[in-house]
PDB file of C-alpha atoms in Angstrom:
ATOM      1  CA  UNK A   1      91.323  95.440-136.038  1.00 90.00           C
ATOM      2  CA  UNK A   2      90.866  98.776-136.386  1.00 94.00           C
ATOM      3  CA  UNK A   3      88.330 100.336-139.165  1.00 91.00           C
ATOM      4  CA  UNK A   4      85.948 103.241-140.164  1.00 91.00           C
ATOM      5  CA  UNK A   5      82.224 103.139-139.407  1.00 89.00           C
ATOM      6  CA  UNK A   6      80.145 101.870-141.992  1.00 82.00           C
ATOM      7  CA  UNK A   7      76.362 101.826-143.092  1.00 71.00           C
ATOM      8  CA  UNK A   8      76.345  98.987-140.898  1.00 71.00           C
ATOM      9  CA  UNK A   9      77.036 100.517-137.745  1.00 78.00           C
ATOM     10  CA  UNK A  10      73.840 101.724-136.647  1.00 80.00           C
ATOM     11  CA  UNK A  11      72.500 102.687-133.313  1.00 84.00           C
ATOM     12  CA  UNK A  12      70.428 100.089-132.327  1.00 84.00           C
ATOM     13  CA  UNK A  13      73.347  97.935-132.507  1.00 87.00           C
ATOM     14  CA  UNK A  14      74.005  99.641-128.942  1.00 91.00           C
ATOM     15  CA  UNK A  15      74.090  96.691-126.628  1.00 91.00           C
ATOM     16  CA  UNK A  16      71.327  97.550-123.964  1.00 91.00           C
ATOM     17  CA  UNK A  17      70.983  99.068-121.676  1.00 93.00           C
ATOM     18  CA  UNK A  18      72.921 102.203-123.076  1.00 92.00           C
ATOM     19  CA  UNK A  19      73.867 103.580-119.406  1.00 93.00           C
ATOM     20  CA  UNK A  20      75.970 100.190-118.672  1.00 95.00           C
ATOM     21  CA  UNK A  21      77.258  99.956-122.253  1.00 95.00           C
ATOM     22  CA  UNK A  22      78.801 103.379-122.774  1.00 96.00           C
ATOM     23  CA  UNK A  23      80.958 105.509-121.342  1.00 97.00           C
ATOM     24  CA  UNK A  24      82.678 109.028-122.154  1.00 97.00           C
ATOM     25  CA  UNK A  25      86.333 109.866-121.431  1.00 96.00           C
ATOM     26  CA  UNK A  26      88.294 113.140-121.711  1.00 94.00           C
ATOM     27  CA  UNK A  27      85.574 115.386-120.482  1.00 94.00           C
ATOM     28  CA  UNK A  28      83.152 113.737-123.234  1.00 94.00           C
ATOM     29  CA  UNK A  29      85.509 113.948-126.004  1.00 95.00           C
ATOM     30  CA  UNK A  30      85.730 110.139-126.860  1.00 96.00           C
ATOM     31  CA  UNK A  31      82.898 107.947-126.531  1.00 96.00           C
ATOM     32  CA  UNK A  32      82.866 104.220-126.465  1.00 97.00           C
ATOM     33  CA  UNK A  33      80.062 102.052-126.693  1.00 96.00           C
ATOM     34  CA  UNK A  34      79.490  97.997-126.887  1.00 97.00           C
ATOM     35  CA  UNK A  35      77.646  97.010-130.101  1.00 95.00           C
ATOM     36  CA  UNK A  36      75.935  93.536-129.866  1.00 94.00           C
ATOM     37  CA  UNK A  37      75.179  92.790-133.780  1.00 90.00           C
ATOM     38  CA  UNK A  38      73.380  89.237-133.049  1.00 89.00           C
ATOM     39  CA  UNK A  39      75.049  87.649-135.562  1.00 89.00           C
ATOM     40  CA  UNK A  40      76.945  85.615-136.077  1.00 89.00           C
ATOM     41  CA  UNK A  41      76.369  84.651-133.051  1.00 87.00           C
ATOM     42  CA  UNK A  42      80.154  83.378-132.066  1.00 90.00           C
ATOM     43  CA  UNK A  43      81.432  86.454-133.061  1.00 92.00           C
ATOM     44  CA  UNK A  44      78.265  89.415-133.031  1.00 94.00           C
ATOM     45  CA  UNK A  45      80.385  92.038-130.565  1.00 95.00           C
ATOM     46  CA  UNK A  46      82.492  94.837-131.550  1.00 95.00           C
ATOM     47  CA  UNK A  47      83.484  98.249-130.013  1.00 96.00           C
ATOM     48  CA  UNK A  48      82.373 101.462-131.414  1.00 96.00           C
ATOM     49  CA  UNK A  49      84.789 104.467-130.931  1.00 96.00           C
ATOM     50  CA  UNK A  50      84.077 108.241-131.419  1.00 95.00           C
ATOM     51  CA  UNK A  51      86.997 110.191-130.817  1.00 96.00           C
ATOM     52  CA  UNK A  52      88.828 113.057-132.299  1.00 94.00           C
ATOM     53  CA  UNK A  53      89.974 114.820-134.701  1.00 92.00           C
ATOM     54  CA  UNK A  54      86.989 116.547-135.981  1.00 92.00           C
ATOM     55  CA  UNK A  55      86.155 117.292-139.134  1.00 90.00           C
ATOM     56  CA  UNK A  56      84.845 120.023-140.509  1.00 92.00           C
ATOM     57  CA  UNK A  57      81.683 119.840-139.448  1.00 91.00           C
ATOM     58  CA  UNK A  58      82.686 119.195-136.126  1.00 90.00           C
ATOM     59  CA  UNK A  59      81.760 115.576-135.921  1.00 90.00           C
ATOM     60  CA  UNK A  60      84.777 112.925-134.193  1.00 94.00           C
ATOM     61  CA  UNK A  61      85.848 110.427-136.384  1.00 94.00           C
ATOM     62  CA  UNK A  62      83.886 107.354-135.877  1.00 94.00           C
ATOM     63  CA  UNK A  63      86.204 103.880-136.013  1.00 95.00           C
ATOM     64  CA  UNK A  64      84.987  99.861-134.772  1.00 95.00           C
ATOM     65  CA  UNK A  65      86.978  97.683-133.236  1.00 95.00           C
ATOM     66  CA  UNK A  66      85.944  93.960-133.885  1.00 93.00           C
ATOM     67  CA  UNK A  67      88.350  90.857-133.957  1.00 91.00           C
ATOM     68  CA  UNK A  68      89.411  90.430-137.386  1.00 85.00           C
ATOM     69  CA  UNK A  69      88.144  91.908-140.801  1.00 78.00           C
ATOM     70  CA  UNK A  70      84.123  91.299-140.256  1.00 75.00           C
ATOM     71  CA  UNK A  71      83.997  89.331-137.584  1.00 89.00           C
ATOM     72  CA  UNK A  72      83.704  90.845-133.641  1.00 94.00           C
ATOM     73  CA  UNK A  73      83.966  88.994-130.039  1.00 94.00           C
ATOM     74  CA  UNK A  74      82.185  86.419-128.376  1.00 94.00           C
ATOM     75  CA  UNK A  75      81.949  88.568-125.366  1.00 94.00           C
ATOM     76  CA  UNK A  76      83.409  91.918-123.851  1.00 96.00           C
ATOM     77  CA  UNK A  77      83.330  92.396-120.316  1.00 97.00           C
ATOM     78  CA  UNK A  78      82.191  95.927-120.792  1.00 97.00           C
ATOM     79  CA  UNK A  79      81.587  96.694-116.926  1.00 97.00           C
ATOM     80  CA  UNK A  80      85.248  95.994-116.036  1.00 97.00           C
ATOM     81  CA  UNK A  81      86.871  98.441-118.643  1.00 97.00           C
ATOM     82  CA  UNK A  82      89.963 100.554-117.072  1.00 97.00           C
ATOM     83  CA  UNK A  83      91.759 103.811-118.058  1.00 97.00           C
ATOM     84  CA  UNK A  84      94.748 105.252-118.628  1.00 97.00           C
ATOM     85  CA  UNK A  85      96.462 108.163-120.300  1.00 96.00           C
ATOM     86  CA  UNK A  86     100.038 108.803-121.241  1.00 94.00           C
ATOM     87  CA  UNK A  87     100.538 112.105-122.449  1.00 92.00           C
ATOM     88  CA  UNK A  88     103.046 110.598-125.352  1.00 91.00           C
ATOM     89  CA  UNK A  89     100.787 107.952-126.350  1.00 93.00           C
ATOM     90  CA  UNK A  90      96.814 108.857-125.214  1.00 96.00           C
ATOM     91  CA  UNK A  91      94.408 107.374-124.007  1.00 97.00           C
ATOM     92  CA  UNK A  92      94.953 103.411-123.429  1.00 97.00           C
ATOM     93  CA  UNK A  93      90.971 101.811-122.322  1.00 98.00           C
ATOM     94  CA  UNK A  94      91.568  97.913-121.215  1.00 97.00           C
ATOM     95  CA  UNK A  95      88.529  95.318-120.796  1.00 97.00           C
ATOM     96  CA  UNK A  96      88.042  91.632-120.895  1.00 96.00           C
ATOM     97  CA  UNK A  97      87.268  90.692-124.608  1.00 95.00           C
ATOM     98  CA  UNK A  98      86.656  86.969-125.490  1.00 93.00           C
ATOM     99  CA  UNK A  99      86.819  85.202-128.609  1.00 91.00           C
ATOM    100  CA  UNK A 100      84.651  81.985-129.714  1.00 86.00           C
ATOM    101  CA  UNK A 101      86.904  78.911-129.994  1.00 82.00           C
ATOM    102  CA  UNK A 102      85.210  75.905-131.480  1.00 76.00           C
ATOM    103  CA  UNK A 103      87.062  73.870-129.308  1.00 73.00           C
ATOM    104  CA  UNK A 104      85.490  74.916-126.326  1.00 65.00           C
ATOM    105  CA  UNK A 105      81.982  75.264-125.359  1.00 60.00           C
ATOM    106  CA  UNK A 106      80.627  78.874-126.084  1.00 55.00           C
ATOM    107  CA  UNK A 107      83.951  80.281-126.110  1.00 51.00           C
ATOM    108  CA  UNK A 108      85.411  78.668-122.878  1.00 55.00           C
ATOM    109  CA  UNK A 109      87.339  80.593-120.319  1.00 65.00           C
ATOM    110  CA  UNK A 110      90.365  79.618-122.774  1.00 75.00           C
ATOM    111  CA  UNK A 111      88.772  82.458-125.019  1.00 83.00           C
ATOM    112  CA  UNK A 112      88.842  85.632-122.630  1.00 91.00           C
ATOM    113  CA  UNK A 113      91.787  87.946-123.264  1.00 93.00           C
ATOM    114  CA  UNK A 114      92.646  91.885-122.385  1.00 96.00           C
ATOM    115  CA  UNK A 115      92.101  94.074-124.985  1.00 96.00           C
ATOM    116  CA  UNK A 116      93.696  96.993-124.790  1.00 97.00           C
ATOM    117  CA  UNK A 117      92.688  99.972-127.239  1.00 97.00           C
ATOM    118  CA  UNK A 118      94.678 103.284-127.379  1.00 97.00           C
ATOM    119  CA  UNK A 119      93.281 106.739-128.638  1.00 97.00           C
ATOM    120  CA  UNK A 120      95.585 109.364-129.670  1.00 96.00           C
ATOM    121  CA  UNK A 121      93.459 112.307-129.662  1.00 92.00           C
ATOM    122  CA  UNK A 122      95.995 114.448-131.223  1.00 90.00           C
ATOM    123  CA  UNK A 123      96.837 112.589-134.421  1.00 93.00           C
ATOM    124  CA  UNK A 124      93.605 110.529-134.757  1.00 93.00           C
ATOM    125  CA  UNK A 125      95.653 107.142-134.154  1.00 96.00           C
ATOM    126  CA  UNK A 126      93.369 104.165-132.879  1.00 97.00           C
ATOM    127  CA  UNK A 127      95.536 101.245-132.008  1.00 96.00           C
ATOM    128  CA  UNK A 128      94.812  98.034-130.757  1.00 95.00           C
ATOM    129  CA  UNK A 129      96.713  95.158-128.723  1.00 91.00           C
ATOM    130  CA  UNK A 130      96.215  92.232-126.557  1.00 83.00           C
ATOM    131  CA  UNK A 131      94.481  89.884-129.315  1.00 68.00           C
ATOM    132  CA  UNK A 132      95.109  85.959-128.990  1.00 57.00           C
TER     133      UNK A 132
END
């Protein structure tokens, strides 16, 4: 799921340490960072994306990507995040992501999944596929 930022998305939210839980794409024009809320604890991780179109102040739109309405990831394998681009579609980021299932303990390997999130620069588009 795919929405704008909020008054809850606030920088210390940035999972530390910043330098392995960011990363820049399209010579700095999208930014991506792991947010690690706390809680709830089965479900405290989202994605933050800044990306264009700017407005007019010049600022990037600023969406999250979490699991479902509220609710993040167990886990996102931040470090092992690939990149693509496809000049109709944009850019297409893939990662581990895991989900809690209260089946398993602490999410199981049954939980991890690839997300994949794709940023069309030119219309603004954030999509997102690959959820269990």
């Amino acid at each position: 799921m795919v929405r704008k930022c909020d008054d809850a998305t606030r920088a210390d939210t940035i999972a530390e340490p910043w330098e392995e839980n960011t990363a820049t794409y399209s010579d700095g024009a999208i930014r991506i960072a792991r947010l690690d809320f706390t809680e709830p604890a089965a479900a405290a991780v989202k994605l933050l994306v800044l990306s264009p179109p700017r407005d007019e102040l010049g600022l990037r739109q600023c969406r999250v990507v979490s699991l479902s309405d509220g609710m993040g990831f167990y886990d996102i394998d931040f470090a092992r995040r690939e990149a693509s681009y496809d000049p109709q579609r944009g850019l297409t980021i893939s990662m581990p992501a895991r989900q809690y299932l209260p089946e398993s303990d602490q999410g199981g390997d049954d939980g991890w999944f690839q997300l994949y999130i794709t940023i069309n620069q030119q219309s603004g588009e954030i999509t997102t596929q690959g959820f269990k």
